[in-house]
PDB file of C-alpha atoms in Angstrom:
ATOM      1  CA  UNK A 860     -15.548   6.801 -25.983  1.00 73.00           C
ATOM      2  CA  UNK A 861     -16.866   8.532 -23.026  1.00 85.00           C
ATOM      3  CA  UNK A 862     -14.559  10.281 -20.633  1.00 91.00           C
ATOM      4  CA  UNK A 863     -15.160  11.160 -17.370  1.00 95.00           C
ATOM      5  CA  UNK A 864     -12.135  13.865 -16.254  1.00 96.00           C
ATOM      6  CA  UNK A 865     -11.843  14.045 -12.492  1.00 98.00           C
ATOM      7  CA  UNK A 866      -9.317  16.535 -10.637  1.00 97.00           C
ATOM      8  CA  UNK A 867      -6.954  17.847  -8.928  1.00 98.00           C
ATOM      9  CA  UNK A 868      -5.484  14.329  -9.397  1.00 97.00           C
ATOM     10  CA  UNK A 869      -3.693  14.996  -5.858  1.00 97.00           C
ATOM     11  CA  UNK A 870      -3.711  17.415  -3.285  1.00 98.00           C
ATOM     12  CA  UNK A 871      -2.902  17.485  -0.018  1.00 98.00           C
ATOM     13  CA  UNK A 872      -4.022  19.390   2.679  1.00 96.00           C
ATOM     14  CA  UNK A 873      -3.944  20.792   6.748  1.00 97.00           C
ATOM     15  CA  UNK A 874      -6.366  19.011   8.848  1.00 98.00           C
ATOM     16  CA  UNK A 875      -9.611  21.291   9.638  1.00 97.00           C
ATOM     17  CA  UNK A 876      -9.183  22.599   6.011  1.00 98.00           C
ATOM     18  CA  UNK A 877     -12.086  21.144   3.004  1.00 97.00           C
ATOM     19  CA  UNK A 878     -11.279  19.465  -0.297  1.00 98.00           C
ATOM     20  CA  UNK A 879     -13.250  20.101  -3.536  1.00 98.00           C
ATOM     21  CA  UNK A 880     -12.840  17.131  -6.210  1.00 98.00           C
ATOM     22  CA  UNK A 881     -14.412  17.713  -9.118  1.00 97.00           C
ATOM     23  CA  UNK A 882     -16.063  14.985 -11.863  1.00 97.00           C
ATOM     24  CA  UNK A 883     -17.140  16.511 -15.446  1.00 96.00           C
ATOM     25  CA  UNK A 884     -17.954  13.813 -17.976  1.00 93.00           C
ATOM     26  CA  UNK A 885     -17.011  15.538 -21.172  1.00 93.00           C
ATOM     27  CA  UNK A 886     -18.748  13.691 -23.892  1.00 89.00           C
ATOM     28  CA  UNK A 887     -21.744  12.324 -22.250  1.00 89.00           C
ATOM     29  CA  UNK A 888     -24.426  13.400 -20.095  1.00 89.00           C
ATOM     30  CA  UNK A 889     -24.135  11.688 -16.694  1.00 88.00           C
ATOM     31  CA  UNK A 890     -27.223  11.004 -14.872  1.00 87.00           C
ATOM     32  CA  UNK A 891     -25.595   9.221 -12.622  1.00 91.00           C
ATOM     33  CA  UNK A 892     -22.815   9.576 -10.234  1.00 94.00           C
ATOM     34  CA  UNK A 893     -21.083   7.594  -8.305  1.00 95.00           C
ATOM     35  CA  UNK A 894     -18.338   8.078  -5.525  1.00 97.00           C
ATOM     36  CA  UNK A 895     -15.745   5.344  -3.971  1.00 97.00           C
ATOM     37  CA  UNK A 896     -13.215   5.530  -1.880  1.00 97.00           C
ATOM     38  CA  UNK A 897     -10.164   3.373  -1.921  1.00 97.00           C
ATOM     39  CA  UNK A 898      -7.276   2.756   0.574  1.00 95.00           C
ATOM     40  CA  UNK A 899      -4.034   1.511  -0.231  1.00 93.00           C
ATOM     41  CA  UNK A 900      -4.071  -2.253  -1.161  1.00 90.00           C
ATOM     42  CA  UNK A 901      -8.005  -2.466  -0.863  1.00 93.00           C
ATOM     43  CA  UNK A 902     -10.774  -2.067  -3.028  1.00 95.00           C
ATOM     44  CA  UNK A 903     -13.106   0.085  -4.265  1.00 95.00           C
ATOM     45  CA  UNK A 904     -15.699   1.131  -1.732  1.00 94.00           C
ATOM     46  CA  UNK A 905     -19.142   3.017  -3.171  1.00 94.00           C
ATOM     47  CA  UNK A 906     -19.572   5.924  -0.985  1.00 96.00           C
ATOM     48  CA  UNK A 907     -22.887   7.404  -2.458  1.00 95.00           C
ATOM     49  CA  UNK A 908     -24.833   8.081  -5.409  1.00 94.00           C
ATOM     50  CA  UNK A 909     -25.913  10.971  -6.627  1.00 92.00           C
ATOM     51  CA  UNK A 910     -28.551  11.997  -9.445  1.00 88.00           C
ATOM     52  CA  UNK A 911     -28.568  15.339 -11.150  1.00 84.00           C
ATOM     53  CA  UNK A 912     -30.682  17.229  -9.430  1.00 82.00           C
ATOM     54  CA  UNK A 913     -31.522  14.983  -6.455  1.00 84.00           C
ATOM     55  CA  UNK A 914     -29.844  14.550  -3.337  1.00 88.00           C
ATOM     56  CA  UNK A 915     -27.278  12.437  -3.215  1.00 93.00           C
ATOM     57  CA  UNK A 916     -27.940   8.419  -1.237  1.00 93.00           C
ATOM     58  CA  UNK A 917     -25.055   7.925   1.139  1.00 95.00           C
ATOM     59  CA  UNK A 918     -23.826   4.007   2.049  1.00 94.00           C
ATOM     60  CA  UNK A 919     -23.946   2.793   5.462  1.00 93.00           C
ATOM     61  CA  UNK A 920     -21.683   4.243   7.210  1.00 93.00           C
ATOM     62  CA  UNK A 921     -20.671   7.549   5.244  1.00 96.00           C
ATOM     63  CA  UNK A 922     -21.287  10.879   6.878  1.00 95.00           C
ATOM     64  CA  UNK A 923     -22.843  12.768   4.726  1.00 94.00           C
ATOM     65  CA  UNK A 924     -22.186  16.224   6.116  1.00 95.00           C
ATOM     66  CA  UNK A 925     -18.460  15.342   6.210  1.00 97.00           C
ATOM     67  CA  UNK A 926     -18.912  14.438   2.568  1.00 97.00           C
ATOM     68  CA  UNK A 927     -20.942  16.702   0.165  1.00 96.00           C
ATOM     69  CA  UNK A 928     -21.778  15.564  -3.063  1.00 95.00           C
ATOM     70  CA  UNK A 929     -22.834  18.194  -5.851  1.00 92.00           C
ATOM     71  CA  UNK A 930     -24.484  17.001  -8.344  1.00 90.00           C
ATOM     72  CA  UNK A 931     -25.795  20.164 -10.089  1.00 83.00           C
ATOM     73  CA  UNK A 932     -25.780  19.196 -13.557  1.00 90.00           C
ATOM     74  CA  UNK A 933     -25.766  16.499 -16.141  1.00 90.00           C
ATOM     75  CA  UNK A 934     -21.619  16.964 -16.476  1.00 93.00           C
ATOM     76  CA  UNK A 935     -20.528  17.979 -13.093  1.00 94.00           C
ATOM     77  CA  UNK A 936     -20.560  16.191  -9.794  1.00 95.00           C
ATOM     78  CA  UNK A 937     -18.784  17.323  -6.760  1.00 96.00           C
ATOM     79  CA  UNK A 938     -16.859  15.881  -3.709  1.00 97.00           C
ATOM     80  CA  UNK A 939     -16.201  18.276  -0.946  1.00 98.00           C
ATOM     81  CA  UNK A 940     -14.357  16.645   2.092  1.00 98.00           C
ATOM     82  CA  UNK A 941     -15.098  19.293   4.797  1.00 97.00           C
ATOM     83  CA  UNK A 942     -12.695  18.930   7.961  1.00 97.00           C
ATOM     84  CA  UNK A 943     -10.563  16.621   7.086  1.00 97.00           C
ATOM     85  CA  UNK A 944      -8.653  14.435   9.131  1.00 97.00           C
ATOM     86  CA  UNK A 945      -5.854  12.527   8.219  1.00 97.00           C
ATOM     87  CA  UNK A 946      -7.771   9.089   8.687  1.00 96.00           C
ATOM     88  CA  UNK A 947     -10.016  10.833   5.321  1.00 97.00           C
ATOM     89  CA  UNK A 948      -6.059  10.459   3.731  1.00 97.00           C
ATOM     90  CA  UNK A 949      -7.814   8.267   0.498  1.00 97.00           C
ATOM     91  CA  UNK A 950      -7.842   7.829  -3.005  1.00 98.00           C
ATOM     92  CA  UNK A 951     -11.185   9.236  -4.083  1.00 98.00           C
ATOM     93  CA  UNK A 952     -12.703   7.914  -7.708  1.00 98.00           C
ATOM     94  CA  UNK A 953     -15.918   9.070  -9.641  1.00 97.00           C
ATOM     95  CA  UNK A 954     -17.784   7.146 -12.147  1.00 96.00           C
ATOM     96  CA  UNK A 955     -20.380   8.703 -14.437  1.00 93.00           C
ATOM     97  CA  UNK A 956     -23.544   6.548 -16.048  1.00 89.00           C
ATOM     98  CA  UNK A 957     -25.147   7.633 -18.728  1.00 80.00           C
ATOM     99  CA  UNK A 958     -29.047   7.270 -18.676  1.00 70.00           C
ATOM    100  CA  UNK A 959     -30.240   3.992 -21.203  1.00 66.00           C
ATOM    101  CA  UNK A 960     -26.254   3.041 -22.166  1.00 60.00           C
ATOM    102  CA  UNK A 961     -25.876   0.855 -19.500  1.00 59.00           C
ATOM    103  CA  UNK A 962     -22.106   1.158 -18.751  1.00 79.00           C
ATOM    104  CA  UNK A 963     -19.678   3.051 -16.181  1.00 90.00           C
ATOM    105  CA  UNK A 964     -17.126   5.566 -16.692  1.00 92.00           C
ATOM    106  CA  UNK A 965     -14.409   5.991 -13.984  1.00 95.00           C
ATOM    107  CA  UNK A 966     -12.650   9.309 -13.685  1.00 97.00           C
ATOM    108  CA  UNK A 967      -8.775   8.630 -12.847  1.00 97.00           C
ATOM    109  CA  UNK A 968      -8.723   9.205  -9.334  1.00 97.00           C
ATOM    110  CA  UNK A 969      -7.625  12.315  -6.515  1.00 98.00           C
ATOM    111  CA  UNK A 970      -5.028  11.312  -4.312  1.00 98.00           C
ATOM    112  CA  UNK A 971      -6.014  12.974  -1.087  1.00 98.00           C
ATOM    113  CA  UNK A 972      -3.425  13.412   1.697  1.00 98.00           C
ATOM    114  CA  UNK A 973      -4.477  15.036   5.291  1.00 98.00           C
ATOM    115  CA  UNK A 974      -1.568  16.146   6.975  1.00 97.00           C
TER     116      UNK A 974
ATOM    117  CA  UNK B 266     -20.145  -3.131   2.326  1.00 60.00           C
ATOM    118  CA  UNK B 267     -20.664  -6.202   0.705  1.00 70.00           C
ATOM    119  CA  UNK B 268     -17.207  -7.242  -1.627  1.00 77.00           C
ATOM    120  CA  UNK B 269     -16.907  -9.742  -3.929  1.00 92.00           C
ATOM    121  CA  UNK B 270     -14.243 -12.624  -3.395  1.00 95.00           C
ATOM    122  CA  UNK B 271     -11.519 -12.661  -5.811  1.00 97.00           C
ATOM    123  CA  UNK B 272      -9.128 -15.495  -5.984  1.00 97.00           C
ATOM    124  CA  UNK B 273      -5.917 -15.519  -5.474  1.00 97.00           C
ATOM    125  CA  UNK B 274      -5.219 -12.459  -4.040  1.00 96.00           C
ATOM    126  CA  UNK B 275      -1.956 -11.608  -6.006  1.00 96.00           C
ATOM    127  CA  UNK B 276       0.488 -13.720  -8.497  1.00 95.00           C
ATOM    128  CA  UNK B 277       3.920 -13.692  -9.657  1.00 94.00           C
ATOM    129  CA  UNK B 278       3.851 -15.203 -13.233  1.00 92.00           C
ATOM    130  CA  UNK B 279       6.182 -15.309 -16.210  1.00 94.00           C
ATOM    131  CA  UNK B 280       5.844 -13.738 -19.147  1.00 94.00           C
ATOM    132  CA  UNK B 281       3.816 -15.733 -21.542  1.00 95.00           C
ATOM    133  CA  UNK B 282       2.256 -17.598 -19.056  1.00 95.00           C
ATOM    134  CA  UNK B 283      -1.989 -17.941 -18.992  1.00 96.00           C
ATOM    135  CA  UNK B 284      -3.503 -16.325 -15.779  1.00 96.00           C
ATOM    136  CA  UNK B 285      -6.551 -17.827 -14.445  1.00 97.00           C
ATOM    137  CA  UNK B 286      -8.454 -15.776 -11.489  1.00 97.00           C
ATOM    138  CA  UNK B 287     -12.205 -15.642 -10.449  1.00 97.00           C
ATOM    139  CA  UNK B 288     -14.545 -13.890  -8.014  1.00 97.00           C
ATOM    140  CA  UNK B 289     -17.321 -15.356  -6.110  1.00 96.00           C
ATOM    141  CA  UNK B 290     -20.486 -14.299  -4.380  1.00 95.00           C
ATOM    142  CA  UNK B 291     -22.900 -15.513  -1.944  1.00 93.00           C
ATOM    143  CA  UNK B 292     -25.670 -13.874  -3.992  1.00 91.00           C
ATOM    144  CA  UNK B 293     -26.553 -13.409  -7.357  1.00 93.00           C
ATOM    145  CA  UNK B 294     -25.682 -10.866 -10.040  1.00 93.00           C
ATOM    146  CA  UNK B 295     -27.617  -9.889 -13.346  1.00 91.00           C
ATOM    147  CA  UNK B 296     -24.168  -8.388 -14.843  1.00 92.00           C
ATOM    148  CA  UNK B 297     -20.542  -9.480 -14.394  1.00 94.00           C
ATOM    149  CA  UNK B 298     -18.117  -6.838 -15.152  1.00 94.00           C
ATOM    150  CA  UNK B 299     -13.889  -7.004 -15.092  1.00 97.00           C
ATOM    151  CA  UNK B 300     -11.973  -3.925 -14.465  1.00 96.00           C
ATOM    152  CA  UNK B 301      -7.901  -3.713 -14.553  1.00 97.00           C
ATOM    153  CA  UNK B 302      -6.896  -0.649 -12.510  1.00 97.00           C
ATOM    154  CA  UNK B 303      -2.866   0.680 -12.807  1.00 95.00           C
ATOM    155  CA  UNK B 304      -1.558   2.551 -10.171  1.00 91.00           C
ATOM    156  CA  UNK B 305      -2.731   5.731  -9.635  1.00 92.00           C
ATOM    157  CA  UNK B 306      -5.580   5.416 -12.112  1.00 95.00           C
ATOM    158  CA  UNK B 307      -9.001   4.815 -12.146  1.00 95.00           C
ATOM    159  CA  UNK B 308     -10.545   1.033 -13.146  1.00 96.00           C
ATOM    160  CA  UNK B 309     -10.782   0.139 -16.711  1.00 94.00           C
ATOM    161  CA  UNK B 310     -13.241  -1.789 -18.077  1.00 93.00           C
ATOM    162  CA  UNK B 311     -12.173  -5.269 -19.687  1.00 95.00           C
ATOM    163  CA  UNK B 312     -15.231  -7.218 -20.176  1.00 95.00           C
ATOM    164  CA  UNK B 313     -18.822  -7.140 -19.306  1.00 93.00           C
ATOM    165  CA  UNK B 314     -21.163  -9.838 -19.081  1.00 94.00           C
ATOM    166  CA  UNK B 315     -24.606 -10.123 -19.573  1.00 91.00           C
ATOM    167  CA  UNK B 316     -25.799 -13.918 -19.344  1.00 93.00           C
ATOM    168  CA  UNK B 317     -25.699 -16.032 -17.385  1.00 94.00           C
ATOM    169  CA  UNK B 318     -23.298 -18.847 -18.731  1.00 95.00           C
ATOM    170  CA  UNK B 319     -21.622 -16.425 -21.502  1.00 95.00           C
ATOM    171  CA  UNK B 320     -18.279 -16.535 -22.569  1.00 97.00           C
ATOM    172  CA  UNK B 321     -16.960 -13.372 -24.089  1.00 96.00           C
ATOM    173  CA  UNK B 322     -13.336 -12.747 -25.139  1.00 96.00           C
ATOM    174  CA  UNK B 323     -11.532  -9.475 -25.939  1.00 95.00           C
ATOM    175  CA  UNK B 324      -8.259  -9.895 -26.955  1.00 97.00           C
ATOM    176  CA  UNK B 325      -6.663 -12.469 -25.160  1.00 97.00           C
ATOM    177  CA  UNK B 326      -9.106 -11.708 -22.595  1.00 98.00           C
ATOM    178  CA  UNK B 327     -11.625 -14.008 -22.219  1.00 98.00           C
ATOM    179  CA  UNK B 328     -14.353 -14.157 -19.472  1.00 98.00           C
ATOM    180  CA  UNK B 329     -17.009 -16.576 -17.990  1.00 97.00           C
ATOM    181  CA  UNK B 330     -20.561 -15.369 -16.738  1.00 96.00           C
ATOM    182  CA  UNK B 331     -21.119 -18.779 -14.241  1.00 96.00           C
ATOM    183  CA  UNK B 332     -24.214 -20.811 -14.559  1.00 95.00           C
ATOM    184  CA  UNK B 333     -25.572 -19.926 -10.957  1.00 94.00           C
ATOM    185  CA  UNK B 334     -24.787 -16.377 -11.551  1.00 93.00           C
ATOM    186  CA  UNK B 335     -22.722 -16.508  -8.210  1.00 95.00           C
ATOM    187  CA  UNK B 336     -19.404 -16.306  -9.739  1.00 96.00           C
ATOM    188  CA  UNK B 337     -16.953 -15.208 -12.909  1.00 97.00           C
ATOM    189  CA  UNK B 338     -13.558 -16.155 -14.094  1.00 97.00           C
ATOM    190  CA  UNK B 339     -10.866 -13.980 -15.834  1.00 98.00           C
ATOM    191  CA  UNK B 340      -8.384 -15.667 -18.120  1.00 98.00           C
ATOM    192  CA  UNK B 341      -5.568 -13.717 -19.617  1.00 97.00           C
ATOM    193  CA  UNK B 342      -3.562 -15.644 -22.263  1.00 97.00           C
ATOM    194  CA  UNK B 343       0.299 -14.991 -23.244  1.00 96.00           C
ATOM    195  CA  UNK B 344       1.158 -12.394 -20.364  1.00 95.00           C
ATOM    196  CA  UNK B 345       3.217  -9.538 -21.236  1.00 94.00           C
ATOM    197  CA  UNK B 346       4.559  -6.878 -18.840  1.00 93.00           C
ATOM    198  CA  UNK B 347       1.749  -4.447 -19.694  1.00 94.00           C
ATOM    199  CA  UNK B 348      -0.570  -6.813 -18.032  1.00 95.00           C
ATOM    200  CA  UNK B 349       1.116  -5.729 -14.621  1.00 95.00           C
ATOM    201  CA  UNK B 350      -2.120  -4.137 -12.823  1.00 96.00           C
ATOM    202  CA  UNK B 351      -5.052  -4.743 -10.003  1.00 97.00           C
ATOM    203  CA  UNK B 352      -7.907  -6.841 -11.877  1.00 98.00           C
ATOM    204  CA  UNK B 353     -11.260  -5.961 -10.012  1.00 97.00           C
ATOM    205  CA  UNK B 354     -14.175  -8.245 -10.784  1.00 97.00           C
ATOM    206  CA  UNK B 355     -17.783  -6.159 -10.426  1.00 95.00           C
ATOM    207  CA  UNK B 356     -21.390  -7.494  -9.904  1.00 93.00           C
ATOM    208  CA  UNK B 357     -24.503  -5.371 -10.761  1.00 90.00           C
ATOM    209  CA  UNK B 358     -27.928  -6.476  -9.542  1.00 83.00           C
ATOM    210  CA  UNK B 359     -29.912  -4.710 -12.227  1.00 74.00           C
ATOM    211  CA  UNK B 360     -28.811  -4.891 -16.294  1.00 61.00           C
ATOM    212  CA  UNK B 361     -28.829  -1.753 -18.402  1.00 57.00           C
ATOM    213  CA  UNK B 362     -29.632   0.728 -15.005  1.00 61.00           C
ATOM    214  CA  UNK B 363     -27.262   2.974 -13.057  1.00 66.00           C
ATOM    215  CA  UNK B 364     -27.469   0.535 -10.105  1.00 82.00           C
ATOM    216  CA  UNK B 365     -24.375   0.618  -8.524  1.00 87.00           C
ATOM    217  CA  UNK B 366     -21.624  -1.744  -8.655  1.00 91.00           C
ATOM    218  CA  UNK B 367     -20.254  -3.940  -5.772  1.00 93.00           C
ATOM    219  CA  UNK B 368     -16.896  -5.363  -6.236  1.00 95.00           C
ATOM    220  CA  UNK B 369     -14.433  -8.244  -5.840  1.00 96.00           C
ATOM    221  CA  UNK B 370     -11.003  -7.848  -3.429  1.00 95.00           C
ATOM    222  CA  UNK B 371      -8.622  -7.741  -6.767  1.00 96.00           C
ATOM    223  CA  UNK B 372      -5.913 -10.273  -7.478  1.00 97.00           C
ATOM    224  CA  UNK B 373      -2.725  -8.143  -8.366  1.00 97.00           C
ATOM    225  CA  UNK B 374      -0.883  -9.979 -10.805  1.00 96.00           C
ATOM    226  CA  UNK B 375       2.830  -8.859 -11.784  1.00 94.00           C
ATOM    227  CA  UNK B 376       4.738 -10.421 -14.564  1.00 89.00           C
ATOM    228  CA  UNK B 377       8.528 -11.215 -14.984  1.00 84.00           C
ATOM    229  CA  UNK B 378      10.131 -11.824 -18.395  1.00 77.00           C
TER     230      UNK B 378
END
């Protein structure tokens, strides 16, 4: 089945510093990217969309200079959290679509920690 | 964002036991999808649903597209420990796309033997 590999799977980090997660989908060509966020007991909250090749559309709400999304080509999608702050302390989850299959593929998650 | 309500919002149940949840919305949804999600990890997918009205089963999963399109259920049959997990319901306005994917609160359901 198709597998969408996300890492580092944690990292933690100094506030000021940026974070780079990174999303390959391994067996599939991902046109589509998506990016959620997800704080402790709560669920999954899209924070944009990206399609290769195209800028990425940011929800309500999400800075997108704070959060650049990468999505260069059709197996890699990026995450960079520049200056983080330890309210941006999150766990961060891709999901890759592939064009005409119709379903979602969730990477396992980066456990982000701002100290 | 918008969410999707998921009831009840966490359950102690036996092992064995049936487990009944569902997720509601104030507007309509072309796809119903079910995700379990263990700690740590990323969503799983469980079930999707297409119809409106369609009852699909996998395993001793089985799921319910409603009628109005407004809401799903989730039954799980003969718990066992493994079942221990975050259930996430999903709605998707447009079938067969990469439209993205608003979803329910989660019901966290925990079984004892």
């Amino acid at each position: 089945g198709a597998v969408v590999s996300q890492h580092p799977s944690r990292v933690i980090c100094k506030s000021g510093t940026s974070v780079k997660i990174e999303c390959r989908s391994l067996d599939f060509q991902a046109t589509t990217m998506f990016w959620y966020r997800q704080f402790p007991k709560q669920s999954l909250m899209l924070m944009a969309t990206s399609n290769e090749g195209s800028k990425a559309t940011y929800e309500q709400g999400v800075e997108k200079d704070k959060f650049l999304i990468n999505h260069a080509s059709l197996t890699l999608s990026t995450l960079t959290v520049t200056s983080a702050h330890p309210e941006d302390s999150s766990f961060y989850i891709c999901s890759g679509h592939k064009a005409g299959a119709g379903g979602y593929t969730f990477g396992s998650g980066t456990r982000l920690t701002v100290v | 964002g918008q969410q999707l309500n998921q009831s009840p919002q966490s359950m102690f149940i036996q092992e064995g036991e049936d487990v009944s949840m569902n997720c509601t919305s104030s507007s309509i949804f072309n796809t119903w999808l079910w995700y379990k999600q263990d700690p740590g990890e990323g969503p799983v997918l469980l079930i999707a649903l297409y119809k409106a009205g369609e009852l699909t089963s996998n395993g001793r999963l089985t799921a319910q597209f409603g009628i109005t399109r407004k809401d799903s259920f989730l039954n799980i049959s003969a718990s066992i420990p493994s079942d221990v997990g975050i259930y996430f319901c999903a709605g998707q306005l447009t079938s067969g796309t990469a439209s993205k994917l608003t979803f329910g609160t989660g019901t966290r359901l925990q079984v004892t033997l």
